[in-house]
Amino acid sequence: MKKYDSPVFKTSLFGETVAVFVGPAGNKFLFSNENKLVNVWWPTSVKKLMKLSLANVVGDEAKRLRKILMTSVDRDALKSYIDRMDLVAQNHIRTRWEGKQQVKVHPTANLYTFELSCRLFASIDDPIHISKLAHHFDIFLKGVIHFPIYIPGTTFYRASKSGDALKEEIRLVARQRRAALDKKMESHRKDLLSHLLVTADESGKLLSESEIVDNMLMLLFVSHETTTSAMTCVIKYLAEMPEVYEMVLREQLDIAKSKEAGELLKWEDIQKMKYSWRVVSEVLRMIPPISGTFRQAIVDFTYAGYTIPKGWKLYWSPNTTTKDPAHFPNAEDFDPSRYEGAGPAPYTHVPFGGGPRMCLGYEYVRPKILVFLHNIVKRFKWDLLIPDEKVPYNPLPAPSHGLPIRIRPHQSSA
């Protein structure tokens, strides 16, 4: 029996017995039964590196943390971020793209997404400080999902040390910010860090310093790699689909022409990027930004005639639905029109998960990608230097050679 012929099958990952749930019914079951039959589960490496973050808490504590965190990345908060996103994108392009004939997209987008997170989450603007944090963050990422062998020289050991360095940097910034807030010197800052420092839960309890530090690190992690991957893959597909590129360009130039000279993008402009977002959505179907995530059975239960014992790890993957012609006709074809009208059927296109554990930064990802796309497309056209470059998952999708491209400025950039 082929694995996908069954609605659930057993395998082994990270030394654990894992039941893999397949298809939209499996997605719906797991997303709908959080805190009832299942809880979130991460490999031991994640638990050790971000102990007090939302990734590692369950039940009422998870609800408490998520409620506090959500208000910093909800739609109202995002509206105030758009102009700053635009400024960072413009500066990134001036320093990393303009005047160059070739760009390696993945590492360059990596720098952009990390800088943007530093600026929006903690108002860290100093390039030297950002570069120092980026160095530690790169080492940290390599060991987040890895065998937790804490011996000098191992990937996890290096990640742990870099994680400690990152936490210390975040802690110092948080203490400086708290002191400034106490003196009424920082009331104008509207970033994630200030929000976490002053927002209490329903009982009036503030987050501890360690909770703030671990959750800041978690949000850097979840908002960074998936967005970098998505941006890179959008660039790849626009190079491969010139007719799609031209339609995106037309939409973005119309928006650019509606702006006064020097006027920054606003939330209303993001809402006009309808075709561009359909293109991004199709890219996320073709190459989902995550391979999947884990849950853990907290009771014995039955699914599709199979008994799942308490303690088993459970896994869902967007890849079990995104290439299935039963849900996406001509599934191998790139077709942004799939997202017109009502779009795909529920639970078939879930690049950021669903239910109570849906990716916290989902709303943040959309403007982040679209602002970047607006600034790149209206300035450049490009070609792939390695046309058939593979995009393996390790654990997130990234081109084997970083997606090198040849860029050509438009004759008259908007």
mmCIF file of C-alpha atoms in Angstrom:
data_model
loop_
_atom_site.group_PDB
_atom_site.id
_atom_site.type_symbol
_atom_site.label_atom_id
_atom_site.label_comp_id
_atom_site.label_asym_id
_atom_site.label_seq_id
_atom_site.Cartn_x
_atom_site.Cartn_y
_atom_site.Cartn_z
ATOM 1 C CA MET A 1 0.000 0.000 0.000
ATOM 2 C CA LYS A 2 1.344 3.417 -0.938
ATOM 3 C CA LYS A 3 1.578 5.745 2.021
ATOM 4 C CA TYR A 4 -0.958 8.247 0.670
ATOM 5 C CA ASP A 5 -3.472 5.491 -0.091
ATOM 6 C CA SER A 6 -4.183 5.494 3.638
ATOM 7 C CA PRO A 7 -5.620 8.434 5.634
ATOM 8 C CA VAL A 8 -2.934 7.823 8.273
ATOM 9 C CA PHE A 9 0.299 5.833 8.362
ATOM 10 C CA LYS A 10 3.070 5.106 10.854
ATOM 11 C CA THR A 11 6.718 6.089 10.549
ATOM 12 C CA SER A 12 9.643 7.143 12.755
ATOM 13 C CA LEU A 13 11.099 10.647 13.065
ATOM 14 C CA PHE A 14 13.594 12.015 15.606
ATOM 15 C CA GLY A 15 13.572 8.598 17.262
ATOM 16 C CA GLU A 16 9.817 8.851 17.909
ATOM 17 C CA THR A 17 6.910 6.761 16.655
ATOM 18 C CA VAL A 18 4.914 9.134 14.464
ATOM 19 C CA ALA A 19 1.457 8.861 12.896
ATOM 20 C CA VAL A 20 1.275 10.932 9.708
ATOM 21 C CA PHE A 21 -2.191 12.338 8.964
ATOM 22 C CA VAL A 22 -2.976 12.695 5.267
ATOM 23 C CA GLY A 23 -5.250 15.017 3.310
ATOM 24 C CA PRO A 24 -7.754 17.731 4.250
ATOM 25 C CA ALA A 25 -9.636 15.410 6.617
ATOM 26 C CA GLY A 26 -6.417 14.748 8.539
ATOM 27 C CA ASN A 27 -5.601 18.456 8.641
ATOM 28 C CA LYS A 28 -9.076 19.312 9.901
ATOM 29 C CA PHE A 29 -8.953 16.602 12.569
ATOM 30 C CA LEU A 30 -5.638 17.774 14.030
ATOM 31 C CA PHE A 31 -6.415 21.494 13.810
ATOM 32 C CA SER A 32 -9.851 21.003 15.408
ATOM 33 C CA ASN A 33 -8.726 18.847 18.318
ATOM 34 C CA GLU A 34 -5.974 20.981 19.840
ATOM 35 C CA ASN A 35 -6.169 20.720 23.664
ATOM 36 C CA LYS A 36 -8.859 18.029 23.312
ATOM 37 C CA LEU A 37 -7.080 15.011 21.837
ATOM 38 C CA VAL A 38 -3.734 16.528 20.855
ATOM 39 C CA ASN A 39 -1.234 19.171 21.914
ATOM 40 C CA VAL A 40 1.619 20.810 20.077
ATOM 41 C CA TRP A 41 4.914 18.921 20.137
ATOM 42 C CA TRP A 42 8.379 19.981 19.048
ATOM 43 C CA PRO A 43 11.648 18.046 18.972
ATOM 44 C CA THR A 44 13.766 18.255 22.126
ATOM 45 C CA SER A 45 16.145 20.740 20.492
ATOM 46 C CA VAL A 46 13.368 23.344 20.187
ATOM 47 C CA LYS A 47 12.248 22.750 23.768
ATOM 48 C CA LYS A 48 15.765 23.317 25.056
ATOM 49 C CA LEU A 49 16.506 26.405 22.971
ATOM 50 C CA MET A 50 13.199 28.262 23.524
ATOM 51 C CA LYS A 51 11.913 26.826 26.795
ATOM 52 C CA LEU A 52 9.329 29.439 27.788
ATOM 53 C CA SER A 53 8.078 30.349 24.325
ATOM 54 C CA LEU A 54 4.607 29.752 22.937
ATOM 55 C CA ALA A 55 6.056 26.848 20.932
ATOM 56 C CA ASN A 56 6.523 24.856 24.132
ATOM 57 C CA VAL A 57 3.504 25.655 26.309
ATOM 58 C CA VAL A 58 0.044 24.086 26.113
ATOM 59 C CA GLY A 59 -3.462 24.527 27.480
ATOM 60 C CA ASP A 60 -4.395 27.677 29.395
ATOM 61 C CA GLU A 61 -0.805 28.913 29.455
ATOM 62 C CA ALA A 62 -0.664 28.733 25.655
ATOM 63 C CA LYS A 63 -3.956 30.641 25.380
ATOM 64 C CA ARG A 64 -2.621 33.322 27.745
ATOM 65 C CA LEU A 65 0.610 33.774 25.809
ATOM 66 C CA ARG A 66 -1.004 33.656 22.385
ATOM 67 C CA LYS A 67 -3.540 36.329 23.338
ATOM 68 C CA ILE A 68 -0.768 38.691 24.440
ATOM 69 C CA LEU A 69 1.371 37.989 21.374
ATOM 70 C CA MET A 70 -1.475 38.186 18.863
ATOM 71 C CA THR A 71 -2.289 41.821 19.607
ATOM 72 C CA SER A 72 1.222 42.782 18.484
ATOM 73 C CA VAL A 73 0.838 41.150 15.058
ATOM 74 C CA ASP A 74 -2.885 41.664 14.458
ATOM 75 C CA ARG A 75 -4.269 43.769 11.626
ATOM 76 C CA ASP A 76 -4.326 47.033 13.589
ATOM 77 C CA ALA A 77 -0.661 46.627 14.509
ATOM 78 C CA LEU A 78 0.270 45.683 10.951
ATOM 79 C CA LYS A 79 -1.280 48.847 9.547
ATOM 80 C CA SER A 80 1.262 50.875 11.501
ATOM 81 C CA TYR A 81 4.159 48.751 10.198
ATOM 82 C CA ILE A 82 3.655 49.198 6.432
ATOM 83 C CA ASP A 83 5.551 52.471 6.004
ATOM 84 C CA ARG A 84 8.514 51.121 7.994
ATOM 85 C CA MET A 85 8.491 47.922 5.934
ATOM 86 C CA ASP A 86 8.646 50.063 2.794
ATOM 87 C CA LEU A 87 11.584 52.104 4.104
ATOM 88 C CA VAL A 88 13.545 48.974 5.044
ATOM 89 C CA ALA A 89 12.806 47.385 1.654
ATOM 90 C CA GLN A 90 13.953 50.491 -0.218
ATOM 91 C CA ASN A 91 17.168 50.700 1.787
ATOM 92 C CA HIS A 92 17.798 46.974 1.302
ATOM 93 C CA ILE A 93 17.467 47.305 -2.464
ATOM 94 C CA ARG A 94 19.760 50.342 -2.588
ATOM 95 C CA THR A 95 22.502 48.531 -0.683
ATOM 96 C CA ARG A 96 22.077 44.924 -1.885
ATOM 97 C CA TRP A 97 20.600 45.075 -5.402
ATOM 98 C CA GLU A 98 21.208 48.385 -7.161
ATOM 99 C CA GLY A 99 24.430 48.615 -9.164
ATOM 100 C CA LYS A 100 24.813 44.834 -9.302
ATOM 101 C CA GLN A 101 24.490 42.516 -12.271
ATOM 102 C CA GLN A 102 23.964 39.364 -10.213
ATOM 103 C CA VAL A 103 22.305 38.679 -6.857
ATOM 104 C CA LYS A 104 22.089 35.455 -4.869
ATOM 105 C CA VAL A 105 18.477 35.728 -3.744
ATOM 106 C CA HIS A 106 18.152 33.420 -0.730
ATOM 107 C CA PRO A 107 21.008 34.799 1.417
ATOM 108 C CA THR A 108 20.115 38.353 0.384
ATOM 109 C CA ALA A 109 16.440 37.900 1.279
ATOM 110 C CA ASN A 110 17.645 36.301 4.509
ATOM 111 C CA LEU A 111 19.401 39.539 5.464
ATOM 112 C CA TYR A 112 16.341 41.599 4.564
ATOM 113 C CA THR A 113 13.862 39.562 6.611
ATOM 114 C CA PHE A 114 16.138 39.509 9.654
ATOM 115 C CA GLU A 115 16.794 43.252 9.505
ATOM 116 C CA LEU A 116 13.079 43.921 9.137
ATOM 117 C CA SER A 117 12.258 41.769 12.169
ATOM 118 C CA CYS A 118 14.929 43.514 14.269
ATOM 119 C CA ARG A 119 13.550 46.927 13.352
ATOM 120 C CA LEU A 120 9.850 46.114 13.721
ATOM 121 C CA PHE A 121 10.057 43.843 16.758
ATOM 122 C CA ALA A 122 12.595 45.744 18.859
ATOM 123 C CA SER A 123 13.416 49.014 17.015
ATOM 124 C CA ILE A 124 17.023 47.843 16.611
ATOM 125 C CA ASP A 125 18.267 50.122 13.829
ATOM 126 C CA ASP A 126 22.059 50.069 14.175
ATOM 127 C CA PRO A 127 23.468 48.044 11.221
ATOM 128 C CA ILE A 128 26.442 46.861 13.299
ATOM 129 C CA HIS A 129 24.140 45.594 16.054
ATOM 130 C CA ILE A 130 21.900 43.880 13.481
ATOM 131 C CA SER A 131 24.937 42.266 11.818
ATOM 132 C CA LYS A 132 26.123 40.927 15.190
ATOM 133 C CA LEU A 133 22.691 39.462 15.918
ATOM 134 C CA ALA A 134 22.442 38.010 12.397
ATOM 135 C CA HIS A 135 25.735 36.142 12.879
ATOM 136 C CA HIS A 136 24.453 34.445 16.034
ATOM 137 C CA PHE A 137 21.027 33.870 14.492
ATOM 138 C CA ASP A 138 22.467 32.046 11.481
ATOM 139 C CA ILE A 139 24.300 29.594 13.767
ATOM 140 C CA PHE A 140 21.213 29.257 15.971
ATOM 141 C CA LEU A 141 18.999 28.338 12.994
ATOM 142 C CA LYS A 142 21.250 25.479 11.938
ATOM 143 C CA GLY A 143 20.628 23.682 15.239
ATOM 144 C CA VAL A 144 17.033 24.557 16.129
ATOM 145 C CA ILE A 145 15.736 21.276 14.702
ATOM 146 C CA HIS A 146 18.655 18.943 15.269
ATOM 147 C CA PHE A 147 19.688 16.075 17.497
ATOM 148 C CA PRO A 148 20.263 17.734 20.923
ATOM 149 C CA ILE A 149 23.823 16.527 21.505
ATOM 150 C CA TYR A 150 25.396 19.127 23.793
ATOM 151 C CA ILE A 151 29.069 18.407 23.138
ATOM 152 C CA PRO A 152 31.559 21.070 21.964
ATOM 153 C CA GLY A 153 31.802 21.031 18.190
ATOM 154 C CA THR A 154 28.296 19.684 17.518
ATOM 155 C CA THR A 155 25.681 21.665 15.606
ATOM 156 C CA PHE A 156 23.362 21.755 18.611
ATOM 157 C CA TYR A 157 26.131 22.926 20.950
ATOM 158 C CA ARG A 158 26.968 25.822 18.630
ATOM 159 C CA ALA A 159 23.275 26.663 18.247
ATOM 160 C CA SER A 160 22.819 26.631 22.012
ATOM 161 C CA LYS A 161 25.756 28.986 22.555
ATOM 162 C CA SER A 162 24.512 31.358 19.856
ATOM 163 C CA GLY A 163 21.013 31.134 21.327
ATOM 164 C CA ASP A 164 22.420 32.187 24.693
ATOM 165 C CA ALA A 165 24.181 35.134 23.034
ATOM 166 C CA LEU A 166 20.966 36.180 21.289
ATOM 167 C CA LYS A 167 18.982 35.938 24.509
ATOM 168 C CA GLU A 168 21.526 38.084 26.326
ATOM 169 C CA GLU A 169 21.318 40.747 23.604
ATOM 170 C CA ILE A 170 17.499 40.706 23.731
ATOM 171 C CA ARG A 171 17.614 40.847 27.533
ATOM 172 C CA LEU A 172 19.852 43.931 27.487
ATOM 173 C CA VAL A 173 17.601 45.720 24.992
ATOM 174 C CA ALA A 174 14.528 44.772 27.051
ATOM 175 C CA ARG A 175 16.050 46.134 30.268
ATOM 176 C CA GLN A 176 16.997 49.394 28.571
ATOM 177 C CA ARG A 177 13.504 49.687 27.125
ATOM 178 C CA ARG A 178 11.840 48.937 30.466
ATOM 179 C CA ALA A 179 13.920 51.619 32.171
ATOM 180 C CA ALA A 180 12.981 54.114 29.461
ATOM 181 C CA LEU A 181 9.299 53.171 29.690
ATOM 182 C CA ASP A 182 9.379 53.600 33.461
ATOM 183 C CA LYS A 183 10.724 57.121 32.917
ATOM 184 C CA LYS A 184 8.026 57.829 30.288
ATOM 185 C CA MET A 185 10.753 58.234 27.652
ATOM 186 C CA GLU A 186 9.596 55.561 25.193
ATOM 187 C CA SER A 187 5.833 55.922 24.910
ATOM 188 C CA HIS A 188 6.141 56.653 21.177
ATOM 189 C CA ARG A 189 7.636 53.271 20.301
ATOM 190 C CA LYS A 190 5.058 50.871 18.944
ATOM 191 C CA ASP A 191 6.975 47.634 18.553
ATOM 192 C CA LEU A 192 6.626 44.085 19.799
ATOM 193 C CA LEU A 193 9.114 44.498 22.627
ATOM 194 C CA SER A 194 7.330 47.484 24.186
ATOM 195 C CA HIS A 195 4.035 45.657 23.824
ATOM 196 C CA LEU A 196 5.335 42.580 25.661
ATOM 197 C CA LEU A 197 6.812 44.720 28.425
ATOM 198 C CA VAL A 198 3.588 46.563 29.252
ATOM 199 C CA THR A 199 0.780 44.117 28.368
ATOM 200 C CA ALA A 200 -0.704 42.104 31.223
ATOM 201 C CA ASP A 201 -2.883 39.012 31.038
ATOM 202 C CA GLU A 202 -6.483 38.888 32.285
ATOM 203 C CA SER A 203 -5.308 38.512 35.885
ATOM 204 C CA GLY A 204 -3.078 41.578 35.618
ATOM 205 C CA LYS A 205 0.161 39.580 35.477
ATOM 206 C CA LEU A 206 2.971 40.827 33.248
ATOM 207 C CA LEU A 207 5.256 38.482 31.343
ATOM 208 C CA SER A 208 8.518 37.646 33.094
ATOM 209 C CA GLU A 209 11.785 38.766 31.545
ATOM 210 C CA SER A 210 12.590 35.169 30.558
ATOM 211 C CA GLU A 211 9.173 34.759 28.898
ATOM 212 C CA ILE A 212 9.729 37.950 26.913
ATOM 213 C CA VAL A 213 13.217 36.893 25.813
ATOM 214 C CA ASP A 214 12.214 33.362 24.752
ATOM 215 C CA ASN A 215 9.138 34.582 22.877
ATOM 216 C CA MET A 216 11.067 37.324 21.102
ATOM 217 C CA LEU A 217 13.525 34.655 19.952
ATOM 218 C CA MET A 218 10.693 32.365 18.861
ATOM 219 C CA LEU A 219 9.055 35.139 16.830
ATOM 220 C CA LEU A 220 12.366 35.959 15.160
ATOM 221 C CA PHE A 221 12.589 32.271 14.236
ATOM 222 C CA VAL A 222 9.059 31.752 12.895
ATOM 223 C CA SER A 223 8.835 35.103 11.087
ATOM 224 C CA HIS A 224 12.225 34.826 9.441
ATOM 225 C CA GLU A 225 12.878 31.508 7.722
ATOM 226 C CA THR A 226 9.419 30.892 6.265
ATOM 227 C CA THR A 227 9.282 34.409 4.806
ATOM 228 C CA THR A 228 12.789 34.146 3.351
ATOM 229 C CA SER A 229 11.842 30.876 1.689
ATOM 230 C CA ALA A 230 8.588 32.271 0.300
ATOM 231 C CA MET A 231 10.242 35.423 -1.075
ATOM 232 C CA THR A 232 12.974 33.386 -2.743
ATOM 233 C CA CYS A 233 10.492 31.028 -4.375
ATOM 234 C CA VAL A 234 8.373 33.952 -5.623
ATOM 235 C CA ILE A 235 11.466 35.367 -7.362
ATOM 236 C CA LYS A 236 12.124 31.918 -8.869
ATOM 237 C CA TYR A 237 8.626 31.507 -10.299
ATOM 238 C CA LEU A 238 8.425 35.060 -11.651
ATOM 239 C CA ALA A 239 11.629 34.371 -13.599
ATOM 240 C CA GLU A 240 10.124 31.158 -14.977
ATOM 241 C CA MET A 241 6.712 32.698 -15.785
ATOM 242 C CA PRO A 242 7.253 35.925 -17.787
ATOM 243 C CA GLU A 243 3.532 36.375 -18.429
ATOM 244 C CA VAL A 244 2.844 36.201 -14.680
ATOM 245 C CA TYR A 245 5.706 38.614 -14.024
ATOM 246 C CA GLU A 246 4.204 41.123 -16.492
ATOM 247 C CA MET A 247 0.821 41.025 -14.749
ATOM 248 C CA VAL A 248 2.431 41.511 -11.340
ATOM 249 C CA LEU A 249 4.519 44.374 -12.755
ATOM 250 C CA ARG A 250 1.426 46.054 -14.201
ATOM 251 C CA GLU A 251 -0.386 45.862 -10.865
ATOM 252 C CA GLN A 252 2.583 47.196 -8.915
ATOM 253 C CA LEU A 253 3.253 50.038 -11.367
ATOM 254 C CA ASP A 254 -0.389 51.117 -11.125
ATOM 255 C CA ILE A 255 0.043 51.373 -7.363
ATOM 256 C CA ALA A 256 3.372 53.198 -7.705
ATOM 257 C CA LYS A 257 1.845 55.719 -10.135
ATOM 258 C CA SER A 258 -0.938 56.492 -7.660
ATOM 259 C CA LYS A 259 1.613 57.674 -5.078
ATOM 260 C CA GLU A 260 3.160 61.115 -4.690
ATOM 261 C CA ALA A 261 6.941 61.333 -5.087
ATOM 262 C CA GLY A 262 8.537 59.883 -1.959
ATOM 263 C CA GLU A 263 5.198 58.736 -0.518
ATOM 264 C CA LEU A 264 5.465 55.415 1.308
ATOM 265 C CA LEU A 265 3.171 52.434 0.927
ATOM 266 C CA LYS A 266 0.105 52.240 3.160
ATOM 267 C CA TRP A 267 -2.202 49.449 4.268
ATOM 268 C CA GLU A 268 -4.671 50.446 1.550
ATOM 269 C CA ASP A 269 -1.991 49.827 -1.087
ATOM 270 C CA ILE A 270 -1.427 46.299 0.212
ATOM 271 C CA GLN A 271 -5.155 45.613 -0.220
ATOM 272 C CA LYS A 272 -4.860 46.551 -3.913
ATOM 273 C CA MET A 273 -2.206 43.876 -4.563
ATOM 274 C CA LYS A 274 -4.811 41.200 -5.247
ATOM 275 C CA TYR A 275 -3.200 39.500 -8.235
ATOM 276 C CA SER A 276 0.248 39.652 -6.626
ATOM 277 C CA TRP A 277 -1.097 37.863 -3.554
ATOM 278 C CA ARG A 278 -2.740 35.191 -5.711
ATOM 279 C CA VAL A 279 0.682 34.616 -7.260
ATOM 280 C CA VAL A 280 2.288 34.339 -3.814
ATOM 281 C CA SER A 281 -0.464 31.935 -2.723
ATOM 282 C CA GLU A 282 0.221 29.697 -5.719
ATOM 283 C CA VAL A 283 3.949 29.758 -4.954
ATOM 284 C CA LEU A 284 3.117 28.662 -1.392
ATOM 285 C CA ARG A 285 1.122 25.768 -2.863
ATOM 286 C CA MET A 286 3.873 24.693 -5.236
ATOM 287 C CA ILE A 287 6.593 24.959 -2.567
ATOM 288 C CA PRO A 288 5.012 25.179 0.921
ATOM 289 C CA PRO A 289 7.168 27.222 3.353
ATOM 290 C CA ILE A 290 7.142 24.400 5.905
ATOM 291 C CA SER A 291 7.245 20.639 5.444
ATOM 292 C CA GLY A 292 4.804 20.209 8.344
ATOM 293 C CA THR A 293 4.577 20.335 12.143
ATOM 294 C CA PHE A 294 3.995 17.957 15.037
ATOM 295 C CA ARG A 295 1.320 17.247 17.599
ATOM 296 C CA GLN A 296 1.234 14.727 20.458
ATOM 297 C CA ALA A 297 -1.690 12.497 21.436
ATOM 298 C CA ILE A 298 -2.727 13.403 25.001
ATOM 299 C CA VAL A 299 -5.294 10.560 25.178
ATOM 300 C CA ASP A 300 -5.935 7.336 23.286
ATOM 301 C CA PHE A 301 -8.236 8.042 20.338
ATOM 302 C CA THR A 302 -9.458 6.500 17.098
ATOM 303 C CA TYR A 303 -9.143 8.075 13.666
ATOM 304 C CA ALA A 304 -10.298 6.538 10.376
ATOM 305 C CA GLY A 305 -10.498 3.125 12.042
ATOM 306 C CA TYR A 306 -6.972 3.324 13.487
ATOM 307 C CA THR A 307 -6.227 3.535 17.206
ATOM 308 C CA ILE A 308 -3.668 6.197 18.110
ATOM 309 C CA PRO A 309 -2.148 5.538 21.562
ATOM 310 C CA LYS A 310 -1.555 8.335 24.050
ATOM 311 C CA GLY A 311 1.995 9.651 23.764
ATOM 312 C CA TRP A 312 2.388 9.007 20.045
ATOM 313 C CA LYS A 313 3.644 11.920 18.007
ATOM 314 C CA LEU A 314 1.467 13.095 15.126
ATOM 315 C CA TYR A 315 2.502 14.899 11.966
ATOM 316 C CA TRP A 316 0.677 16.820 9.272
ATOM 317 C CA SER A 317 2.152 18.196 6.056
ATOM 318 C CA PRO A 318 0.750 20.630 3.488
ATOM 319 C CA ASN A 319 2.378 18.432 0.856
ATOM 320 C CA THR A 320 -0.306 15.748 1.304
ATOM 321 C CA THR A 321 -2.889 18.033 -0.335
ATOM 322 C CA THR A 322 -1.152 20.670 -2.452
ATOM 323 C CA LYS A 323 -0.215 18.407 -5.374
ATOM 324 C CA ASP A 324 -3.325 16.219 -5.228
ATOM 325 C CA PRO A 325 -5.363 16.670 -8.450
ATOM 326 C CA ALA A 326 -8.497 15.789 -6.500
ATOM 327 C CA HIS A 327 -8.141 19.167 -4.767
ATOM 328 C CA PHE A 328 -6.117 21.104 -7.353
ATOM 329 C CA PRO A 329 -6.865 20.142 -10.985
ATOM 330 C CA ASN A 330 -3.718 20.152 -13.136
ATOM 331 C CA ALA A 331 -1.825 20.359 -9.876
ATOM 332 C CA GLU A 332 1.603 20.612 -11.526
ATOM 333 C CA ASP A 333 0.586 23.763 -13.411
ATOM 334 C CA PHE A 334 1.231 27.211 -11.935
ATOM 335 C CA ASP A 335 -2.184 28.890 -11.900
ATOM 336 C CA PRO A 336 -2.887 31.955 -9.702
ATOM 337 C CA SER A 337 -6.546 31.928 -10.775
ATOM 338 C CA ARG A 338 -7.099 29.085 -8.275
ATOM 339 C CA TYR A 339 -7.438 31.790 -5.595
ATOM 340 C CA GLU A 340 -10.152 33.826 -7.289
ATOM 341 C CA GLY A 341 -13.559 33.827 -5.650
ATOM 342 C CA ALA A 342 -13.863 31.386 -2.757
ATOM 343 C CA GLY A 343 -10.478 29.822 -3.548
ATOM 344 C CA PRO A 344 -9.419 26.273 -2.606
ATOM 345 C CA ALA A 345 -11.633 24.048 -0.474
ATOM 346 C CA PRO A 346 -11.129 24.260 3.315
ATOM 347 C CA TYR A 347 -8.067 22.453 4.727
ATOM 348 C CA THR A 348 -6.554 21.800 1.284
ATOM 349 C CA HIS A 349 -4.226 24.821 1.201
ATOM 350 C CA VAL A 350 -2.785 25.365 4.676
ATOM 351 C CA PRO A 351 0.784 26.693 4.241
ATOM 352 C CA PHE A 352 0.747 28.179 7.743
ATOM 353 C CA GLY A 353 -1.259 25.513 9.554
ATOM 354 C CA GLY A 354 -4.640 26.064 11.158
ATOM 355 C CA GLY A 355 -6.682 26.016 14.333
ATOM 356 C CA PRO A 356 -5.434 27.428 17.654
ATOM 357 C CA ARG A 357 -1.845 26.721 16.590
ATOM 358 C CA MET A 358 -1.973 28.481 13.237
ATOM 359 C CA CYS A 359 1.288 30.313 12.585
ATOM 360 C CA LEU A 360 1.265 33.402 14.791
ATOM 361 C CA GLY A 361 2.850 35.550 12.109
ATOM 362 C CA TYR A 362 0.564 34.626 9.200
ATOM 363 C CA GLU A 363 -0.953 38.117 8.875
ATOM 364 C CA TYR A 364 2.542 39.591 9.173
ATOM 365 C CA VAL A 365 3.904 37.454 6.318
ATOM 366 C CA ARG A 366 1.491 38.836 3.721
ATOM 367 C CA PRO A 367 2.486 42.544 3.811
ATOM 368 C CA LYS A 368 6.115 41.608 4.425
ATOM 369 C CA ILE A 369 6.271 39.678 1.134
ATOM 370 C CA LEU A 370 4.113 42.118 -0.842
ATOM 371 C CA VAL A 371 6.107 45.208 0.179
ATOM 372 C CA PHE A 372 9.312 43.426 -0.856
ATOM 373 C CA LEU A 373 7.738 42.280 -4.126
ATOM 374 C CA HIS A 374 6.489 45.805 -4.918
ATOM 375 C CA ASN A 375 9.949 47.290 -4.519
ATOM 376 C CA ILE A 376 11.769 44.564 -6.475
ATOM 377 C CA VAL A 377 9.372 44.178 -9.403
ATOM 378 C CA LYS A 378 8.984 47.882 -10.155
ATOM 379 C CA ARG A 379 12.783 48.230 -10.400
ATOM 380 C CA PHE A 380 14.069 45.020 -11.994
ATOM 381 C CA LYS A 381 13.529 42.103 -14.301
ATOM 382 C CA TRP A 382 15.689 39.004 -13.822
ATOM 383 C CA ASP A 383 16.788 35.630 -15.167
ATOM 384 C CA LEU A 384 17.800 32.474 -13.324
ATOM 385 C CA LEU A 385 21.495 31.628 -13.632
ATOM 386 C CA ILE A 386 20.769 27.992 -12.704
ATOM 387 C CA PRO A 387 17.421 27.312 -14.437
ATOM 388 C CA ASP A 388 16.815 23.850 -12.967
ATOM 389 C CA GLU A 389 18.156 24.527 -9.471
ATOM 390 C CA LYS A 390 16.685 22.137 -6.890
ATOM 391 C CA VAL A 391 14.807 23.431 -3.833
ATOM 392 C CA PRO A 392 15.250 20.771 -1.104
ATOM 393 C CA TYR A 393 13.790 20.961 2.416
ATOM 394 C CA ASN A 394 16.372 21.148 5.218
ATOM 395 C CA PRO A 395 14.080 21.512 7.180
ATOM 396 C CA LEU A 396 12.608 24.459 5.217
ATOM 397 C CA PRO A 397 12.815 24.858 1.438
ATOM 398 C CA ALA A 398 15.927 26.630 0.163
ATOM 399 C CA PRO A 399 17.549 26.527 -3.298
ATOM 400 C CA SER A 400 20.669 24.352 -3.359
ATOM 401 C CA HIS A 401 22.858 27.222 -4.613
ATOM 402 C CA GLY A 402 20.979 30.186 -3.126
ATOM 403 C CA LEU A 403 19.101 31.069 -6.366
ATOM 404 C CA PRO A 404 21.624 33.270 -8.212
ATOM 405 C CA ILE A 405 19.937 35.597 -10.716
ATOM 406 C CA ARG A 406 21.009 38.143 -13.326
ATOM 407 C CA ILE A 407 19.144 41.418 -12.772
ATOM 408 C CA ARG A 408 18.309 44.149 -15.272
ATOM 409 C CA PRO A 409 16.960 47.533 -14.117
ATOM 410 C CA HIS A 410 13.947 48.877 -15.962
ATOM 411 C CA GLN A 411 14.753 51.822 -18.193
ATOM 412 C CA SER A 412 12.695 54.068 -15.913
ATOM 413 C CA SER A 413 12.238 52.745 -12.346
ATOM 414 C CA ALA A 414 9.140 53.943 -10.540
#
